[in-house]
Short mmCIF file of C-alpha atoms and ligand atoms in Angstrom, two decimals:
data_model
loop_
_atom_site.label_atom_id
_atom_site.label_comp_id
_atom_site.label_asym_id
_atom_site.label_seq_id
_atom_site.Cartn_x
_atom_site.Cartn_y
_atom_site.Cartn_z
CA MET A 1 45.84 -21.68 109.81
CA ALA A 2 45.02 -25.37 109.51
CA ALA A 3 47.62 -27.56 107.87
CA LEU A 4 46.62 -29.38 104.70
CA PRO A 5 45.80 -33.04 105.41
CA VAL A 6 48.45 -35.45 104.17
CA GLU A 7 45.90 -37.46 102.16
CA GLU A 8 44.66 -34.30 100.43
CA VAL A 9 48.23 -33.44 99.36
CA ARG A 10 48.85 -37.04 98.29
CA SER A 11 45.76 -37.18 96.08
CA ARG A 12 46.66 -33.84 94.45
CA VAL A 13 50.17 -35.14 93.67
CA GLU A 14 48.76 -38.44 92.36
CA ALA A 15 46.46 -36.50 90.03
CA ASP A 16 49.37 -34.36 88.78
CA PHE A 17 51.99 -37.10 88.57
CA ASP A 18 51.79 -37.74 84.81
CA ARG A 19 52.51 -34.05 84.22
CA ILE A 20 55.47 -34.14 86.63
CA VAL A 21 56.99 -37.15 84.85
CA ASN A 22 56.37 -35.44 81.52
CA VAL A 23 58.33 -32.37 82.69
CA LEU A 24 61.18 -34.71 83.53
CA ASN A 25 61.01 -36.44 80.12
CA LYS A 26 61.12 -33.10 78.29
CA LYS A 27 63.99 -31.98 80.49
CA ILE A 28 65.99 -35.14 79.68
CA ALA A 29 65.40 -34.61 75.94
CA LEU A 30 66.97 -31.11 76.12
CA GLN A 31 70.49 -32.58 76.63
CA SER A 32 71.52 -29.64 78.80
CA ILE A 33 75.18 -30.63 79.16
CA SER A 34 76.97 -27.60 80.58
CA ALA A 35 80.37 -29.13 79.71
CA LYS A 36 79.47 -28.52 76.06
CA GLY A 37 79.35 -24.77 76.71
CA ILE A 38 77.82 -22.99 79.68
CA THR A 39 76.86 -19.97 77.57
CA ALA A 40 75.68 -21.95 74.51
CA ASP A 41 72.18 -21.90 73.01
CA HIS A 42 71.25 -25.37 74.24
CA MET A 43 71.75 -24.17 77.81
CA LYS A 44 69.64 -21.09 77.15
CA ARG A 45 66.84 -23.30 75.75
CA SER A 46 67.06 -25.51 78.84
CA ALA A 47 66.75 -22.46 81.11
CA GLU A 48 63.80 -21.16 79.08
CA PHE A 49 62.05 -24.52 79.38
CA VAL A 50 62.48 -24.50 83.18
CA ALA A 51 61.22 -20.91 83.41
CA GLU A 52 58.12 -21.83 81.34
CA GLU A 53 57.38 -24.81 83.55
CA LEU A 54 57.75 -22.69 86.68
CA ASN A 55 55.44 -20.06 85.22
CA LYS A 56 52.82 -22.80 84.71
CA VAL A 57 52.84 -23.52 88.46
CA GLY A 58 52.44 -19.87 89.41
CA VAL A 59 56.04 -18.68 89.73
CA ASN A 60 56.97 -15.45 88.02
CA ALA A 61 60.17 -16.84 86.52
CA GLN A 62 62.67 -15.52 84.01
CA VAL A 63 65.98 -16.43 82.41
CA VAL A 64 68.99 -14.24 83.12
CA GLN A 65 72.62 -14.66 82.20
CA SER A 66 75.17 -14.44 84.97
CA HIS A 67 78.69 -13.18 84.51
CA ASN A 68 81.97 -14.64 85.68
CA PRO A 69 84.21 -12.92 88.23
CA ASN A 70 86.29 -11.57 85.28
CA GLY A 71 83.19 -10.04 83.68
CA THR A 72 82.77 -12.50 80.80
CA PRO A 73 79.25 -13.94 80.16
CA GLY A 74 78.32 -16.84 82.42
CA ALA A 75 75.52 -19.37 82.83
CA TRP A 76 71.86 -19.15 81.85
CA GLU A 77 70.12 -19.02 85.21
CA VAL A 78 66.43 -19.21 86.10
CA ILE A 79 65.21 -16.94 88.84
CA GLY A 80 61.67 -16.34 89.99
CA SER A 81 59.29 -15.68 92.82
CA LYS A 82 55.74 -16.18 94.00
CA ILE A 83 54.91 -13.71 96.74
CA VAL A 84 51.73 -14.53 98.65
CA ASN A 85 52.02 -12.36 101.74
CA GLU A 86 54.72 -9.85 102.67
CA ASP A 87 54.58 -11.00 106.30
CA ALA A 88 54.87 -14.72 105.58
CA PRO A 89 58.18 -16.60 105.75
CA THR A 90 60.15 -16.84 102.50
CA VAL A 91 61.55 -20.08 101.11
CA LEU A 92 64.20 -20.25 98.40
CA LEU A 93 63.97 -23.37 96.22
CA TYR A 94 67.23 -24.41 94.57
CA ALA A 95 67.92 -26.90 91.78
CA HIS A 96 70.19 -26.95 88.73
CA HIS A 97 69.16 -27.49 85.13
CA ASP A 98 72.51 -28.52 83.68
CA VAL A 99 73.47 -32.19 83.50
CA GLN A 100 76.59 -34.32 83.32
CA PRO A 101 77.96 -35.33 79.91
CA VAL A 102 77.43 -38.78 78.36
CA PRO A 103 80.92 -39.76 77.22
CA ASP A 104 79.84 -43.24 76.06
CA ALA A 105 76.17 -43.80 75.18
CA SER A 106 76.91 -47.48 74.50
CA ALA A 107 77.44 -47.97 78.25
CA TRP A 108 73.72 -47.22 78.70
CA ASN A 109 70.92 -49.79 78.46
CA THR A 110 68.55 -47.10 77.13
CA ASP A 111 68.90 -43.90 75.09
CA PRO A 112 70.32 -41.45 77.66
CA PHE A 113 68.24 -38.61 76.23
CA VAL A 114 64.89 -40.40 76.01
CA GLY A 115 63.21 -40.82 79.38
CA THR A 116 62.51 -44.56 79.63
CA VAL A 117 60.58 -46.31 82.40
CA ILE A 118 61.74 -49.78 83.43
CA ASP A 119 59.89 -51.24 86.42
CA THR A 120 59.64 -48.42 88.97
CA ARG A 121 62.49 -46.29 87.64
CA LEU A 122 62.77 -43.61 84.95
CA TYR A 123 66.13 -43.73 83.14
CA GLY A 124 67.85 -40.81 81.40
CA ARG A 125 70.69 -38.29 81.85
CA GLY A 126 69.51 -35.80 84.46
CA ALA A 127 66.51 -37.94 85.49
CA ALA A 128 67.77 -37.62 89.06
CA ASP A 129 70.61 -35.03 89.02
CA ASP A 130 69.01 -32.60 88.95
CA GLY A 131 65.94 -32.86 86.73
CA GLY A 132 64.48 -34.63 89.74
CA GLY A 133 64.99 -31.51 91.84
CA ILE A 134 63.16 -29.37 89.27
CA ALA A 135 60.33 -31.94 89.12
CA ILE A 136 60.01 -31.90 92.91
CA HIS A 137 59.72 -28.10 93.06
CA SER A 138 57.26 -28.02 90.17
CA GLY A 139 55.10 -30.78 91.68
CA ALA A 140 55.08 -29.29 95.18
CA LEU A 141 54.05 -25.82 93.94
CA GLN A 142 51.32 -27.29 91.73
CA ALA A 143 50.00 -29.39 94.65
CA LEU A 144 49.74 -26.34 96.91
CA GLY A 145 48.40 -23.94 94.27
CA ASP A 146 46.42 -21.20 95.96
CA ASP A 147 46.89 -22.90 99.32
CA LEU A 148 50.54 -21.85 99.33
CA LYS A 149 51.11 -19.82 102.50
CA VAL A 150 54.82 -19.01 102.22
CA ASN A 151 56.59 -16.74 99.74
CA ILE A 152 58.62 -18.63 97.21
CA LYS A 153 61.84 -17.64 95.53
CA VAL A 154 63.46 -19.88 92.97
CA PHE A 155 67.00 -20.27 91.72
CA VAL A 156 67.67 -22.95 89.11
CA GLU A 157 71.34 -22.84 88.26
CA GLY A 158 72.87 -23.59 84.86
CA GLU A 159 76.46 -24.55 85.69
CA GLU A 160 76.47 -26.70 88.85
CA GLU A 161 78.16 -29.62 87.11
CA MET A 162 80.97 -27.26 86.07
CA GLY A 163 81.69 -26.16 89.65
CA SER A 164 79.48 -23.03 89.59
CA PRO A 165 82.15 -20.52 88.45
CA SER A 166 79.78 -17.51 88.47
CA PHE A 167 77.69 -18.62 91.45
CA ILE A 168 79.10 -16.27 94.07
CA PRO A 169 78.96 -13.02 92.05
CA PHE A 170 75.48 -13.99 90.81
CA ILE A 171 74.08 -14.69 94.28
CA GLU A 172 75.71 -11.60 95.72
CA GLU A 173 74.29 -9.47 92.93
CA HIS A 174 70.79 -10.90 93.56
CA LYS A 175 71.15 -11.06 97.33
CA ASP A 176 67.98 -9.09 98.07
CA GLU A 177 65.95 -11.17 95.62
CA PHE A 178 67.15 -14.46 97.13
CA ASP A 179 67.00 -13.36 100.76
CA SER A 180 64.97 -16.00 102.58
CA ASP A 181 64.27 -17.71 105.89
CA VAL A 182 64.67 -21.26 104.60
CA ILE A 183 66.63 -22.58 101.61
CA ILE A 184 65.66 -25.99 100.19
CA VAL A 185 68.47 -27.45 98.09
CA ALA A 186 66.93 -30.37 96.17
CA ASP A 187 70.18 -31.76 94.76
CA SER A 188 71.06 -34.66 97.05
CA GLY A 189 69.05 -37.70 98.00
CA ASN A 190 67.57 -40.27 100.32
CA TRP A 191 68.93 -43.26 102.21
CA SER A 192 67.01 -45.48 99.78
CA ALA A 193 63.95 -45.21 97.55
CA GLU A 194 61.85 -46.21 100.57
CA ILE A 195 63.65 -44.37 103.41
CA PRO A 196 63.86 -40.55 103.28
CA SER A 197 66.83 -38.51 104.47
CA LEU A 198 68.03 -35.03 105.06
CA THR A 199 71.63 -34.58 104.06
CA THR A 200 73.12 -33.52 107.39
CA SER A 201 76.68 -32.58 106.59
CA LEU A 202 79.35 -32.16 103.95
CA ARG A 203 83.06 -32.35 104.61
CA GLY A 204 85.28 -29.48 103.58
CA ASN A 205 88.60 -29.92 101.86
CA THR A 206 92.06 -28.45 101.69
CA ASP A 207 95.25 -29.38 99.83
CA ILE A 208 98.93 -28.93 100.60
CA ASP A 209 102.13 -29.81 98.73
CA VAL A 210 104.86 -31.16 100.98
CA HIS A 211 108.51 -31.01 99.90
CA VAL A 212 111.10 -33.30 101.50
CA LYS A 213 114.83 -32.78 100.87
CA ALA A 214 117.81 -34.74 102.22
CA LEU A 215 120.55 -34.08 99.69
CA HIS A 216 121.71 -31.25 97.48
CA HIS A 217 122.15 -33.68 94.58
CA PRO A 218 121.54 -37.38 93.81
CA VAL A 219 124.20 -39.87 94.98
CA HIS A 220 124.94 -43.55 94.31
CA SER A 221 122.94 -45.91 96.54
CA GLY A 222 125.85 -48.36 96.82
CA GLN A 223 128.30 -45.72 97.93
CA TYR A 224 126.03 -43.76 100.33
CA GLY A 225 123.05 -46.01 101.07
CA GLY A 226 122.57 -46.76 104.80
CA PRO A 227 122.99 -43.52 106.74
CA ILE A 228 121.29 -41.54 104.01
CA LEU A 229 117.65 -42.42 103.42
CA ASP A 230 116.20 -41.48 100.06
CA ALA A 231 113.62 -38.73 99.88
CA ASN A 232 110.82 -41.19 98.98
CA THR A 233 111.42 -43.24 102.13
CA LEU A 234 111.56 -40.09 104.26
CA ALA A 235 108.29 -38.93 102.68
CA ALA A 236 106.70 -42.33 103.38
CA MET A 237 107.78 -42.07 107.05
CA LEU A 238 106.34 -38.60 107.24
CA ILE A 239 103.05 -39.73 105.72
CA ALA A 240 102.82 -42.74 108.07
CA SER A 241 103.41 -40.50 111.09
CA MET A 242 99.93 -38.99 110.65
CA TYR A 243 98.24 -42.24 111.78
CA ASP A 244 97.94 -44.04 115.10
CA GLU A 245 98.09 -47.84 115.39
CA HIS A 246 94.34 -48.16 114.56
CA GLY A 247 94.65 -46.19 111.35
CA ASP A 248 92.94 -43.13 112.82
CA LEU A 249 94.34 -39.81 111.68
CA ALA A 250 96.15 -38.30 114.67
CA VAL A 251 97.14 -34.78 113.69
CA PRO A 252 96.62 -32.28 116.54
CA GLY A 253 94.42 -29.40 115.46
CA VAL A 254 92.69 -31.33 112.67
CA ALA A 255 89.18 -31.67 114.10
CA SER A 256 86.99 -34.74 114.20
CA GLU A 257 83.20 -34.76 114.65
CA ASP A 258 80.39 -37.23 115.30
CA PRO A 259 77.59 -37.55 112.72
CA ILE A 260 75.50 -34.35 112.78
CA GLY A 261 72.07 -34.84 114.35
CA GLY A 262 73.04 -38.27 115.70
CA LEU A 263 73.42 -41.56 113.92
CA GLN A 264 70.20 -43.50 113.36
CA ARG A 265 71.76 -46.07 111.09
CA ASP A 266 75.38 -46.87 110.33
CA MET A 267 76.69 -47.44 106.82
CA ASP A 268 76.64 -51.09 105.85
CA GLU A 269 80.21 -52.39 105.64
CA THR A 270 79.39 -55.10 103.10
CA ALA A 271 77.75 -52.58 100.78
CA VAL A 272 80.62 -50.11 101.18
CA ARG A 273 83.14 -52.87 100.44
CA THR A 274 81.25 -53.90 97.31
CA ASP A 275 80.64 -50.34 96.04
CA ALA A 276 84.24 -49.32 96.58
CA GLY A 277 85.70 -52.58 95.25
CA ILE A 278 87.79 -53.35 98.34
CA VAL A 279 89.97 -56.48 98.21
CA ASP A 280 88.85 -59.21 100.63
CA SER A 281 91.95 -59.15 102.82
CA TYR A 282 91.85 -55.36 103.47
CA ARG A 283 90.70 -54.32 106.97
CA LEU A 284 89.04 -50.89 107.16
CA ALA A 285 91.20 -48.27 108.85
CA GLY A 286 90.16 -46.21 111.84
CA THR A 287 87.73 -46.66 114.71
CA GLY A 288 84.17 -45.62 115.50
CA SER A 289 81.11 -45.88 113.27
CA LEU A 290 81.75 -46.31 109.58
CA ALA A 291 79.39 -43.37 109.00
CA ALA A 292 81.56 -41.08 111.15
CA ARG A 293 84.69 -42.25 109.34
CA LEU A 294 83.09 -41.53 105.97
CA TRP A 295 81.17 -38.32 106.79
CA THR A 296 82.48 -36.34 109.74
CA LYS A 297 86.00 -37.46 110.67
CA PRO A 298 88.88 -35.99 108.72
CA SER A 299 90.73 -38.04 106.13
CA VAL A 300 93.96 -37.51 104.22
CA THR A 301 94.74 -38.90 100.78
CA VAL A 302 98.09 -38.71 98.99
CA ILE A 303 96.81 -37.63 95.58
CA GLY A 304 100.19 -37.01 93.95
CA PHE A 305 103.73 -38.19 94.58
CA ASP A 306 106.82 -37.25 92.57
CA ALA A 307 108.97 -40.37 92.42
CA HIS A 308 110.95 -41.95 89.64
CA PRO A 309 108.84 -44.45 87.66
CA VAL A 310 109.84 -48.10 88.18
CA GLU A 311 110.58 -48.45 84.49
CA GLY A 312 114.05 -47.00 83.89
CA SER A 313 114.91 -46.60 87.57
CA PHE A 314 118.55 -46.91 88.61
CA ASN A 315 120.74 -47.12 91.71
CA VAL A 316 120.50 -43.62 93.01
CA ILE A 317 119.36 -42.04 96.28
CA SER A 318 116.63 -39.60 95.40
CA PRO A 319 117.64 -36.24 96.94
CA GLU A 320 114.26 -34.57 97.10
CA THR A 321 110.57 -35.25 96.50
CA THR A 322 107.18 -33.60 96.64
CA PHE A 323 103.81 -35.12 97.48
CA ARG A 324 100.33 -33.59 97.53
CA LEU A 325 97.92 -34.22 100.40
CA SER A 326 94.18 -33.78 100.06
CA LEU A 327 92.58 -33.35 103.47
CA ARG A 328 88.82 -33.80 103.90
CA THR A 329 87.89 -31.78 106.95
CA ALA A 330 85.20 -32.22 109.59
CA PRO A 331 82.04 -30.31 108.56
CA ASN A 332 82.35 -27.45 111.05
CA GLN A 333 86.10 -26.89 111.01
CA ARG A 334 87.42 -23.96 109.00
CA PRO A 335 89.65 -25.56 106.34
CA GLU A 336 92.32 -22.86 106.78
CA GLU A 337 92.70 -23.95 110.40
CA ALA A 338 93.00 -27.65 109.48
CA GLN A 339 95.44 -26.77 106.70
CA GLU A 340 97.61 -24.80 109.13
CA ALA A 341 97.62 -27.72 111.60
CA LEU A 342 98.51 -30.27 108.93
CA ALA A 343 101.27 -28.08 107.49
CA ALA A 344 102.77 -27.53 110.96
CA PHE A 345 102.60 -31.28 111.69
CA MET A 346 104.51 -32.06 108.50
CA VAL A 347 107.30 -29.62 109.33
CA GLU A 348 107.52 -30.73 112.97
CA HIS A 349 107.68 -34.44 112.06
CA ALA A 350 110.44 -34.17 109.47
CA PRO A 351 112.21 -37.58 109.76
CA PHE A 352 115.92 -37.40 110.67
CA GLY A 353 115.89 -33.64 110.35
CA ALA A 354 115.26 -33.67 106.60
CA GLU A 355 114.28 -30.28 105.19
CA VAL A 356 110.48 -30.18 104.94
CA TRP A 357 108.49 -27.26 103.63
CA VAL A 358 104.87 -26.87 102.59
CA ASP A 359 102.92 -24.98 99.92
CA LYS A 360 99.36 -24.27 100.99
CA LEU A 361 96.78 -24.74 98.23
CA ASP A 362 93.00 -24.29 97.92
CA ASN A 363 90.44 -24.49 100.73
CA GLY A 364 86.74 -25.35 100.58
CA MET A 365 84.45 -25.02 103.60
CA GLY A 366 82.29 -27.94 104.75
CA TRP A 367 78.75 -27.59 106.00
CA ALA A 368 76.53 -28.97 108.75
CA MET A 369 72.80 -28.56 109.11
CA ASP A 370 71.34 -27.28 112.36
CA PRO A 371 69.61 -30.39 113.79
CA ASN A 372 67.61 -28.28 116.23
CA ALA A 373 66.26 -25.73 113.75
CA GLU A 374 62.49 -25.52 113.39
CA ALA A 375 62.72 -26.09 109.63
CA THR A 376 64.77 -29.27 110.19
CA LYS A 377 62.07 -30.67 112.46
CA ASP A 378 59.36 -29.69 109.96
CA ALA A 379 61.26 -31.46 107.18
CA MET A 380 61.69 -34.64 109.25
CA GLU A 381 57.98 -34.64 110.06
CA ALA A 382 56.98 -34.07 106.43
CA MET A 383 59.26 -36.92 105.33
CA GLU A 384 57.73 -39.34 107.80
CA GLU A 385 54.20 -38.36 106.76
CA ALA A 386 54.95 -38.73 103.06
CA PHE A 387 57.08 -41.90 103.10
CA GLY A 388 55.38 -43.60 106.05
CA VAL A 389 58.74 -44.26 107.72
CA ALA A 390 60.99 -42.10 109.88
CA PRO A 391 63.86 -40.40 108.03
CA VAL A 392 67.45 -41.50 108.54
CA ASN A 393 70.16 -38.84 108.67
CA LYS A 394 72.76 -39.12 105.95
CA GLY A 395 76.06 -37.28 105.72
CA GLU A 396 78.22 -36.79 102.67
CA GLY A 397 81.95 -37.44 102.69
CA GLY A 398 82.45 -35.17 99.72
CA SER A 399 81.72 -31.51 99.20
CA ILE A 400 78.98 -29.55 97.43
CA PRO A 401 80.82 -26.21 97.34
CA PHE A 402 77.81 -23.95 96.70
CA ILE A 403 75.99 -25.06 99.88
CA PRO A 404 78.52 -23.57 102.32
CA GLU A 405 78.61 -20.52 100.02
CA LEU A 406 74.83 -20.12 100.30
CA GLN A 407 75.09 -20.49 104.06
CA ARG A 408 77.89 -17.92 104.17
CA ILE A 409 75.97 -15.37 102.08
CA PHE A 410 72.69 -15.99 103.97
CA PRO A 411 73.91 -16.78 107.49
CA LYS A 412 70.44 -16.53 109.04
CA ALA A 413 68.75 -18.90 106.58
CA GLN A 414 68.05 -22.49 107.58
CA VAL A 415 69.44 -24.64 104.79
CA LEU A 416 67.76 -27.99 104.13
CA VAL A 417 69.46 -30.38 101.73
CA THR A 418 67.02 -32.84 100.15
CA GLY A 419 66.84 -34.39 96.74
CA PRO A 420 65.68 -37.04 94.31
CA GLU A 421 68.60 -39.47 94.43
CA ASP A 422 68.95 -42.84 96.10
CA PRO A 423 71.86 -45.33 96.03
CA LYS A 424 70.65 -46.76 92.69
CA ALA A 425 70.44 -43.37 90.94
CA ASN A 426 73.89 -43.55 89.26
CA ALA A 427 74.12 -39.78 89.04
CA HIS A 428 77.16 -38.80 86.89
CA SER A 429 77.37 -42.43 85.59
CA PRO A 430 75.74 -44.48 82.82
CA ASN A 431 72.14 -45.59 83.41
CA GLU A 432 71.21 -42.67 85.65
CA SER A 433 67.68 -43.09 86.97
CA ILE A 434 65.11 -41.88 89.45
CA SER A 435 62.70 -44.01 91.47
CA LEU A 436 59.19 -42.88 90.51
CA PRO A 437 57.51 -43.92 93.81
CA SER A 438 60.27 -42.04 95.64
CA LEU A 439 59.83 -38.98 93.37
CA LYS A 440 56.13 -38.94 94.23
CA ASN A 441 56.90 -39.11 97.95
CA ASN A 442 59.55 -36.40 97.57
CA VAL A 443 56.98 -34.10 95.94
CA ILE A 444 54.49 -34.84 98.73
CA THR A 445 57.23 -34.18 101.31
CA GLU A 446 58.12 -30.79 99.85
CA ALA A 447 54.46 -29.73 99.59
CA LEU A 448 53.86 -30.74 103.23
CA LEU A 449 57.09 -29.01 104.29
CA LEU A 450 56.16 -25.73 102.56
CA ASP A 451 52.78 -25.92 104.28
CA LYS A 452 54.42 -26.47 107.69
CA LEU A 453 56.92 -23.64 107.18
CA ALA A 454 54.04 -21.14 106.99
CA LYS A 455 53.49 -21.27 110.75
ZN1 ZN M 501 73.39 -32.13 91.12
#
């Protein structure tokens, strides 16, 4: 089975590119904001549009409504398949058709719901996240047409931006229909418009509330201050005890990893400083590559702290306080295990024997791709052929909760995380956009990848 030549695939995508951009423009105009009602008619219309477009490229697609874990109606989902050969490998293509809201259209330079091209970019809500993913799947299937040699299954979700409340029951209910050898999740992005990437890892997360108590009731700071430290100070000591002198988190049992698949290129400190708005005098905490610190090492953030506001404060020793820690976990560590270790550390490091107890809150699993999987190598090759440059691995410090769920439900499937975004895409923000040259290369990549996966 000879592979399709790259130039043949490229010329097919070039010829089809106006249609692909048109699909994206129509998708943007649908205003499929799931925050305005997951079950509402506008979301159903959006799902129907996606199903129609998939049908045009040979997928037998339909709209179905999921239901929430409590049985109430859920999102309008698009599912479909194109079976070419029972013995061929099966690939599940994922995207989502809902988009983020537009709280302030005046923050946009263009109408958020009219696809508008400026230079090489198409602007509009959902142009990248994740209309771009739908456009990639549509373009790749059209480019392959009757040359498609793998079976395709499609799932285009209608509630990703709302945290996918009915995702797990829906997938479990359709487990046989979605069962596949490779899952392509086109909802992330590339290193830049010119340099392609696989998303190699996602951190998990877990939260705990820590209570610190020194006194049974508040006392006067003049009368008792000195031997009795206030609960806020004790909490601050406890928080500081998690770090070594370099600012690395040093909590035994909370795992740390190196970038998955190796680090081809580190994050640029200047760009990170600018993007995050870091004051000039601040030195970055921790050691090792910036990429590892952002993607695969654990991090703790105090996201809540019960202390008396400055305004109206008075001379009293606070008897007791609570703070909430959000721990981002290394991609492969089970969050329950990291949570247990962090909770034990807090109790063991109680300053001056203060009473410390912990409430354990929610856990979300991280995810790491398999760098040695055949599908990973095929994807890297397809990216290099399409973009003309070698891909650069890119981790994510945050979480995409449905990806570890997919991996859990389909443990044998090789999950590839690709997508239309680049650092200028502004997904979730005003002036969201997609790079059109990059979109074209992403379509070519996915067509080449599907062709390679047939072997
Ligand atoms: Zn998305």
